[in-house]
Coordinates of C-alpha atoms and ligand atoms in Angstrom, one line a residue:
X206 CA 22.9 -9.4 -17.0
X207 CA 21.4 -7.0 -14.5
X208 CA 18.6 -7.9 -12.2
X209 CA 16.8 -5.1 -11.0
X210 CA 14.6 -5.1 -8.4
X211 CA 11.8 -3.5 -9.9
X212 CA 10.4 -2.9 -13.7
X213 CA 7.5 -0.8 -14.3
X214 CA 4.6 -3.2 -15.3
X215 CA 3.5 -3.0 -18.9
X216 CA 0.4 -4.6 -20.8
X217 CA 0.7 -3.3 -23.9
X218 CA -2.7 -1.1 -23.7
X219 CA -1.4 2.3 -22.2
X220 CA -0.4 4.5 -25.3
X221 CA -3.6 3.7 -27.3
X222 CA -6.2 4.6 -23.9
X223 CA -3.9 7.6 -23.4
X224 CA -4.8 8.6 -27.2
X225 CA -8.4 7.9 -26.9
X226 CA -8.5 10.2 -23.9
X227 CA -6.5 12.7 -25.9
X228 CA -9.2 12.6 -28.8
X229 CA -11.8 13.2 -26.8
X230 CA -10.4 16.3 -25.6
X231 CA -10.6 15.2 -21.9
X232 CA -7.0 15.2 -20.6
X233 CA -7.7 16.9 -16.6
X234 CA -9.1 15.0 -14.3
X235 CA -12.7 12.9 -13.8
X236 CA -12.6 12.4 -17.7
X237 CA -14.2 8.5 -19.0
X238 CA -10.6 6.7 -18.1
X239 CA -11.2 8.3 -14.4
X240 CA -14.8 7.0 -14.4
X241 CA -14.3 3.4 -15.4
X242 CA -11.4 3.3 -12.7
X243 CA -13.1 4.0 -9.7
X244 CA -16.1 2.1 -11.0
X245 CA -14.4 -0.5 -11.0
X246 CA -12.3 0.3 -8.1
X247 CA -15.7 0.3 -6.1
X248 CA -17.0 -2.8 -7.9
X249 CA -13.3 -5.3 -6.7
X250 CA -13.0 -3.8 -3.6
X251 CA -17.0 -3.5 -2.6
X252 CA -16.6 0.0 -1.3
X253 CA -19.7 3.2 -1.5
X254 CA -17.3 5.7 -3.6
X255 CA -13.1 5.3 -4.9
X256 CA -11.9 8.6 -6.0
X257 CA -8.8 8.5 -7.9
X258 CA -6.0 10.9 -6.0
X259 CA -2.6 11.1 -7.7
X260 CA -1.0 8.9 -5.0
X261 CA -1.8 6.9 -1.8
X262 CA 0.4 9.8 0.0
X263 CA -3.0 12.1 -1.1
X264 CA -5.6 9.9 -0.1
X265 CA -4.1 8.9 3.2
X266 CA -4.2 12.9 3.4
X267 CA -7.8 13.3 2.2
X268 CA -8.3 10.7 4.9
X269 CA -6.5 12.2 7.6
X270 CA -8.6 15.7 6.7
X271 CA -11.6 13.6 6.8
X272 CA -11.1 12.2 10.4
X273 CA -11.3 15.7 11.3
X274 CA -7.5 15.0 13.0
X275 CA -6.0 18.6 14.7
X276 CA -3.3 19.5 16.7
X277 CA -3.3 17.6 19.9
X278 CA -4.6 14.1 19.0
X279 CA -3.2 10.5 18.4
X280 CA -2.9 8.2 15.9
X281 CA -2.0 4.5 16.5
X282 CA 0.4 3.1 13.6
X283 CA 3.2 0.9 13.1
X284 CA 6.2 2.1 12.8
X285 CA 7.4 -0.4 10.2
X286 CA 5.5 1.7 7.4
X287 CA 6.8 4.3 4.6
X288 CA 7.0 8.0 5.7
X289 CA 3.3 9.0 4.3
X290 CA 1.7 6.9 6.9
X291 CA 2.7 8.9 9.4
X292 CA 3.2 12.4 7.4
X293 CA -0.5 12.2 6.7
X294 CA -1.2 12.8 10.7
X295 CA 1.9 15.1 11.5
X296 CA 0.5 17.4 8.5
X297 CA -2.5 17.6 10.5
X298 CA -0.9 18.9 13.9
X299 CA -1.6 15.4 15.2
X300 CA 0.9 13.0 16.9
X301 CA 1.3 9.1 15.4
X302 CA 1.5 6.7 18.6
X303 CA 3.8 3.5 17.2
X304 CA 3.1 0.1 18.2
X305 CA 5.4 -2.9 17.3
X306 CA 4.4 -5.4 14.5
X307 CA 3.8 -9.2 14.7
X308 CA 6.6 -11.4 14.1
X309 CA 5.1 -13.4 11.2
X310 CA 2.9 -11.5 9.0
X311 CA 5.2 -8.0 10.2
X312 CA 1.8 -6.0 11.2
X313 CA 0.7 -4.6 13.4
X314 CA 0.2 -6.1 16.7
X315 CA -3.1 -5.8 17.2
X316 CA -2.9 -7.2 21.0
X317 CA -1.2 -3.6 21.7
X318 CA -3.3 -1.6 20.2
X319 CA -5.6 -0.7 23.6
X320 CA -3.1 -0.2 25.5
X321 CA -2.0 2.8 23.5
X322 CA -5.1 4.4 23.4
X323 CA -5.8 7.8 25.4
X324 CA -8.4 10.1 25.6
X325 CA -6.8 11.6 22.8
X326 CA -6.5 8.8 20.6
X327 CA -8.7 9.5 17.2
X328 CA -8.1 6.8 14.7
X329 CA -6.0 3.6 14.2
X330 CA -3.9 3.1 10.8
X331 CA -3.1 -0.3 9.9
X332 CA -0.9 -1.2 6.9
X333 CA -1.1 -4.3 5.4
X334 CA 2.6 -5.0 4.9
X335 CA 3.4 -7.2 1.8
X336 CA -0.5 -7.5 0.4
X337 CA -0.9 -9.4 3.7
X338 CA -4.0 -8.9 5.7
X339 CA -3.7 -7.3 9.1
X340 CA -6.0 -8.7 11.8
X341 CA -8.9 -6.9 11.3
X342 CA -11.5 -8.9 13.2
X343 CA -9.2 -7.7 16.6
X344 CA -8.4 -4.3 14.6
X345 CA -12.0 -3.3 14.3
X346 CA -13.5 -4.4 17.5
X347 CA -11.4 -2.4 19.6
X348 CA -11.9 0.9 17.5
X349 CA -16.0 -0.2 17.5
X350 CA -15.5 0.2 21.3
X351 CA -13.6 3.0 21.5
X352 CA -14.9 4.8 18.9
X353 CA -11.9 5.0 16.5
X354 CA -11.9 5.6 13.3
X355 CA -10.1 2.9 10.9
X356 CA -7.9 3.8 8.6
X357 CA -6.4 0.9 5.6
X358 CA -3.0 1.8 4.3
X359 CA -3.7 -0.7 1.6
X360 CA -0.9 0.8 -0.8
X361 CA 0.5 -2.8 -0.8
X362 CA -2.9 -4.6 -0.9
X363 CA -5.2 -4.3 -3.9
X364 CA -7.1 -7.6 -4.6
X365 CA -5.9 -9.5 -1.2
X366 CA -8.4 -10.9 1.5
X367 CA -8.9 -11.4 4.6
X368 CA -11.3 -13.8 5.8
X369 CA -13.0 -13.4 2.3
X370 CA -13.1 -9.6 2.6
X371 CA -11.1 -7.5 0.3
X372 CA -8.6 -5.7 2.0
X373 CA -9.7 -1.5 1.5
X374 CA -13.0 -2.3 2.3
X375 CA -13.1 -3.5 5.8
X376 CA -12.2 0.3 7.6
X377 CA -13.4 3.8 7.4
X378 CA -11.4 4.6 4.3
X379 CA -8.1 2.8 2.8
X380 CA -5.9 4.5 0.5
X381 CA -4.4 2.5 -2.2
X382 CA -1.1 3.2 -4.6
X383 CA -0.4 3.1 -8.3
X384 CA 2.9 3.8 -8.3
X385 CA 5.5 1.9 -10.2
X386 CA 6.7 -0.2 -7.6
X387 CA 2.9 -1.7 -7.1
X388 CA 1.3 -4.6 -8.7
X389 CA -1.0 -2.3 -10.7
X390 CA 0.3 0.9 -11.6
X391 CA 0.1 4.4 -13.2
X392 CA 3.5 5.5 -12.4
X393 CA 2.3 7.5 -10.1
X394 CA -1.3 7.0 -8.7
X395 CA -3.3 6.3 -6.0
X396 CA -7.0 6.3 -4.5
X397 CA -9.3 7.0 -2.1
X398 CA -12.0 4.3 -0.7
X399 CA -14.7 5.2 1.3
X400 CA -17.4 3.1 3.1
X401 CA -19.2 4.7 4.8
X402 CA -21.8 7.4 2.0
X403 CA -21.9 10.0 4.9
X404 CA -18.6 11.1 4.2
X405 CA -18.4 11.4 0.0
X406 CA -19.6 14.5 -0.2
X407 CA -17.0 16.2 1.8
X408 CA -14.2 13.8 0.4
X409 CA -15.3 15.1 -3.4
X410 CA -15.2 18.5 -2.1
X411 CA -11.5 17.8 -0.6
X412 CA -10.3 16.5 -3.5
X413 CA -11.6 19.6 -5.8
X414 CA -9.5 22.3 -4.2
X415 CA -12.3 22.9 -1.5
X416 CA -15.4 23.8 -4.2
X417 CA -18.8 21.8 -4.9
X418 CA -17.7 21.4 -8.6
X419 CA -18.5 17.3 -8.2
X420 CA -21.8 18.3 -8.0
X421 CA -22.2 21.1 -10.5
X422 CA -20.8 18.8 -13.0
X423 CA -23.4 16.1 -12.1
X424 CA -25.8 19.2 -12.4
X425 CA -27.0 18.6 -8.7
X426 CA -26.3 22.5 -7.9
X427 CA -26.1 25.1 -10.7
X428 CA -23.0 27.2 -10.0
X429 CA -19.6 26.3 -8.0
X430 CA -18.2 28.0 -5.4
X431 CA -15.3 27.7 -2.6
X432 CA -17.2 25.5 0.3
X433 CA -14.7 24.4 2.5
X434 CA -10.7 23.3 2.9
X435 CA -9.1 21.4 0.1
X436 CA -6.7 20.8 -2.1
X437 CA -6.2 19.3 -5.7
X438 CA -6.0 16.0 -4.8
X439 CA -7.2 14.3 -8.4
X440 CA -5.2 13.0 -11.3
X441 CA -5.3 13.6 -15.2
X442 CA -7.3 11.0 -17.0
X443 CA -4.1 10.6 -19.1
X444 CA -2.9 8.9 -16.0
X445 CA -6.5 7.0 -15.6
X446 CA -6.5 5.7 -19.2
X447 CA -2.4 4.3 -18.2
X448 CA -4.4 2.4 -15.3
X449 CA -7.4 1.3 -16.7
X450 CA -5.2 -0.8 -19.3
X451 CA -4.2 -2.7 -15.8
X452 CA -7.1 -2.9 -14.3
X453 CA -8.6 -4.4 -17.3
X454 CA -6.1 -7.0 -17.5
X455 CA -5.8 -7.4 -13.4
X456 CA -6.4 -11.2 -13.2
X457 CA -3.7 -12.3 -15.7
X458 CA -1.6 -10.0 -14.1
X459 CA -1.9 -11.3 -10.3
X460 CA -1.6 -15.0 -11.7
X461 CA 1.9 -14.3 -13.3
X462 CA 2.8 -12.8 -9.8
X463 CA 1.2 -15.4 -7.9
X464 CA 3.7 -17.8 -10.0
X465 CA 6.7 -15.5 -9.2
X466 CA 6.1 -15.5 -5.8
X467 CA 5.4 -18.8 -5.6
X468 CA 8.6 -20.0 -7.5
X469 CA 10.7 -18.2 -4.6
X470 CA 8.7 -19.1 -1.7
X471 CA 9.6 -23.2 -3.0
X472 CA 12.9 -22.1 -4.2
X473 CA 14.2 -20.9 -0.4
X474 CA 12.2 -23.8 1.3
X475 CA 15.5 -25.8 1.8
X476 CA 17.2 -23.1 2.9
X477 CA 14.7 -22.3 5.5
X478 CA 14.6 -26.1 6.9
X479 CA 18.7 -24.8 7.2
X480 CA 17.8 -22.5 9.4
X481 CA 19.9 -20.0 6.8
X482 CA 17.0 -17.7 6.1
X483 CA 13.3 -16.9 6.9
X484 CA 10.4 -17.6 4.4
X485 CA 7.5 -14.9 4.6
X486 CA 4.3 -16.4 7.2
X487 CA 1.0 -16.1 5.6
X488 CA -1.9 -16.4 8.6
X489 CA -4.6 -18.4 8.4
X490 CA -7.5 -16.4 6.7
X491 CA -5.1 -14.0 4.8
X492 CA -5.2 -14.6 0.6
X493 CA -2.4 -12.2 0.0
X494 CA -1.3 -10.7 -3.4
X495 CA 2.2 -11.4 -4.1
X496 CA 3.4 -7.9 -3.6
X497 CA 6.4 -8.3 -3.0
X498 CA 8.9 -11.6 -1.5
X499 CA 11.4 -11.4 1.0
X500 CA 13.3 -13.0 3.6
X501 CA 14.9 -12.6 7.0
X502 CA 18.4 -13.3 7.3
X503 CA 19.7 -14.5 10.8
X504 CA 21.3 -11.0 11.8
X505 CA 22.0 -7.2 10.3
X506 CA 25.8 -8.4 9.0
X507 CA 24.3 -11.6 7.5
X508 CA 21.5 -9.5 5.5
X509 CA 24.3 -6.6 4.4
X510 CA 26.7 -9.2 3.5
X511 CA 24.0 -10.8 0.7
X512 CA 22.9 -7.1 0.6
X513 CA 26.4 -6.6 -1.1
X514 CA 27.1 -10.0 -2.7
X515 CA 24.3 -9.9 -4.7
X516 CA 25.2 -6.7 -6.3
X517 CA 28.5 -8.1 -7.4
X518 CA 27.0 -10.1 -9.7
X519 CA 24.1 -7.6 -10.5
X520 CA 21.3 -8.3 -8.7
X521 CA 19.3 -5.6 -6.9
X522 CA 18.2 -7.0 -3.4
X523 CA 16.9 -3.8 -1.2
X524 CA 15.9 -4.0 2.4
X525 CA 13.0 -2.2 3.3
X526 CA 11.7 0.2 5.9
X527 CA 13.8 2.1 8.2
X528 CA 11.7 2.1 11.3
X529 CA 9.8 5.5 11.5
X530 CA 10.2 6.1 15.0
X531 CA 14.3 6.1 15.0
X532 CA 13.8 8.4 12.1
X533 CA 15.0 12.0 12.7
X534 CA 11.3 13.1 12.2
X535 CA 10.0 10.5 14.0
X536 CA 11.7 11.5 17.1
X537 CA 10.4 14.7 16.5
X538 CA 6.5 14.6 15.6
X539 CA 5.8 11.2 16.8
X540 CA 6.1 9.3 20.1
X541 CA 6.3 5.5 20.8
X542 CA 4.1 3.3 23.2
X543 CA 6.4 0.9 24.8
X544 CA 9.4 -0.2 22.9
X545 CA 9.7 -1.8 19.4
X546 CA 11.4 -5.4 19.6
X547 CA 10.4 -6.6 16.6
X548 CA 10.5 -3.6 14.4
X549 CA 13.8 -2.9 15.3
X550 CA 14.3 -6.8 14.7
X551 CA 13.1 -7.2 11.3
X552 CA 13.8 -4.2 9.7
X553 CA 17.4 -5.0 10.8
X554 CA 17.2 -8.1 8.9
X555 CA 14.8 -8.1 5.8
X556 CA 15.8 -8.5 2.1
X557 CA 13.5 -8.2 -0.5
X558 CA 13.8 -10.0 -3.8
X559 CA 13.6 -8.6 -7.0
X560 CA 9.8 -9.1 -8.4
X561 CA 7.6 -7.7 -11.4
X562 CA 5.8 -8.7 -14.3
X563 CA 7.6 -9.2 -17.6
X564 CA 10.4 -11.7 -15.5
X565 CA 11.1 -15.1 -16.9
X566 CA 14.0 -17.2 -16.0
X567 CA 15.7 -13.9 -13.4
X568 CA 13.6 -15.8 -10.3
X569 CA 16.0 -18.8 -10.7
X570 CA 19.0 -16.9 -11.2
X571 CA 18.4 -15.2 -8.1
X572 CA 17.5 -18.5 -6.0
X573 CA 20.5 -20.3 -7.3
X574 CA 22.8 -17.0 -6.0
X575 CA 21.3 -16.5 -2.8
X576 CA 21.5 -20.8 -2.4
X577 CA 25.4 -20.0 -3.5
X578 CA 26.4 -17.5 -1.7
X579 CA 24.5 -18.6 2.1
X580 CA 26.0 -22.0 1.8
Ligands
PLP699 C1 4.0 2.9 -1.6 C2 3.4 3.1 -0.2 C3 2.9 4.4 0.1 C4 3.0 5.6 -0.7 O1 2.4 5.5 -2.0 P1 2.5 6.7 -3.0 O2 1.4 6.3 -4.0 O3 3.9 6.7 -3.5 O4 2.1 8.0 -2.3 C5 2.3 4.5 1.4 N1 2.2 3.5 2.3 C6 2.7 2.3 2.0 C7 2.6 1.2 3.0 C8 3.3 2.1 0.7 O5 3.8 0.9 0.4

């Protein structure tokens, strides 16, 4: 029996809030489904306006437009990320500055961050790999003094904490991800939280191909007109009504997780005391999400040899970011403050685990391999 490592997330609720949106004859976007999202969204999270975008690729780019970012300035980043990250700034005419990450939560290392700033610098983006809370005490007093703005890439991080705080809520703006690899999805998805009211207007007039219609349609102006830069950042409410039958069941659906992860994390703890692999670190202060599980194998062969061992008997095992600033467009649009040790590291030697909702007994099978094959 194949293992994959992923399986879109089902609870049963999506076809019949995908028909209630149809019979109301509100299938574009902003419809009821869209409404009771972000409300909620804004409720979890504790943010002053989510807007739905139709992945966190668009919302980190409504962010990066909302920065005001233009040719010329800096972004400071980790370069242990997915491409949007960085994308969002390049599109911009700005240049992402990477920093290397820590070696236990695989974040960013917030102890380099000043050092990287220039007169240039505009904003810091922090991703919270794994649903794991960057340090954002550190994170948000340095950009308090320098007068950064704070970007969240919290694709990964919906409903985990740091310090008590939900993660999305603690910078400028965080952009979060539906897609089908996340723990709540809408195949594809995403959204856009803001904290701070001054900048909701402009973000609703981003997001609605550059026109006021937000507020005609809340009858705050009586006709709509073309008002600034934008694009059509928002999604059907087809594709709201698919995510509010996740939202609605979120709790179950991070305790079944939780277990998952929880049943790896004791299932590699002996090999861990063997020194054969790496267990994930969770810092003090961070309540993370169970996004995803993996571990670090001693060395690049060690981790390709599983890589491939696994899959003879059928079990999906991927390894995960290919650092962005080795990347044939990261040589090109981005440049790198001092050198990457641990990024170059860990991406060498991470495995993730296969992980989603509807698994049952496929957690042990894949402990008792990886205990098999690494003895
Ligand atoms: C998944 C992911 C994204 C991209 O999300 P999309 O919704 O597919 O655009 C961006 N950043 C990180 C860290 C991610 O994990």
């Amino acid at each position: 029996m194949t293992i994959s490592f992923n399986r879109p997330t089902v609870t049963g609720n999506e076809l019949r809030y995908i028909q209630e949106a149809l019979d109301k004859f509100h299938v574009s976007g902003d419809g009821m489904f869209s409404k009771r999202c972000s409300a909620w969204l804004e409720e979890k999270v504790g943010v002053r306006r989510a807007l739905l975008t139709h992945s966190c690729t668009a919302g980190l780019e409504m962010a990066a437009l909302l920065c005001d970012l233009g040719p010329g300035d800096e972004v400071i980043m980790p370069s242990f990320t997915f491409v949007s990250t960085a994308n969002a700034v390049v599109l911009r005419g700005a240049v992402p500055v990477f920093v290397d990450i820590r070696r236990d939560s695989l974040n960013i290392d917030e102890s380099l961050i000043e050092a990287a700033i220039t007169p240039r610098t505009k904003a810091i983006i922090v991703v919270h790999y794994a649903g794991v809370a960057c340090e954002m005490d550190a994170v948000m007093e340095v950009a308090r003094r320098h007068d950064l703005f704070v970007i969240e890439d919290a694709a990964q991080a919906l409903r985990a904490f740091y310090r008590g705080r939900p993660l999305g809520s603690i910078g400028d703006f965080a952009a979060l991800s539906f897609h089908e690899t996340k723990n709540f999805i809408s195949g594809e998805g995403g959204a856009l939280l803001i904290n701070d009211t001054a900048h909701v207007a402009r973000a609703e007039i981003l997001r609605e191909k550059g026109t006021n219609r937000s507020s005609f349609l809340r009858g705050e102006v009586d006709k709509y007109t073309w008002v600034d830069v934008g694009s059509s950042f928002l999604p059907s409410d087809i594709i709201a009504a698919f995510l509010w039958a996740q939202f609605e069941q979120a709790e179950s659906l991070q305790a079944g997780r939780r277990a998952l992860w929880n049943r790896y994390h004791e299932g590699f703890e002996s090999l861990e005391k063997a020194g054969a692999v790496r267990r994930p670190i969770i810092p003090d202060g961070c309540d993370h999400n169970a996004h995803l599980y993996y571990l670090l194998l001693p060395d690049l062969a060690a981790r390709n040899r599983l890589i491939a061992s696994l899959r003879d008997r059928e079990i999906h095992a991927p390894f995960h970011y290919v650092p962005l600033h080795s990347a044939p467009a990261g040589l090109k649009f981005a440049r790198t403050h001092g050198s990457l040790p641990v990024t170059d590291d860990v991406a060498a030697r991470l495995l993730r685990m296969p992980l989603w909702h509807a698994m049952t007994k496929e957690p042990d099978q894949v402990i008792e391999a990886v205990h098999l094959l690494l003895r």
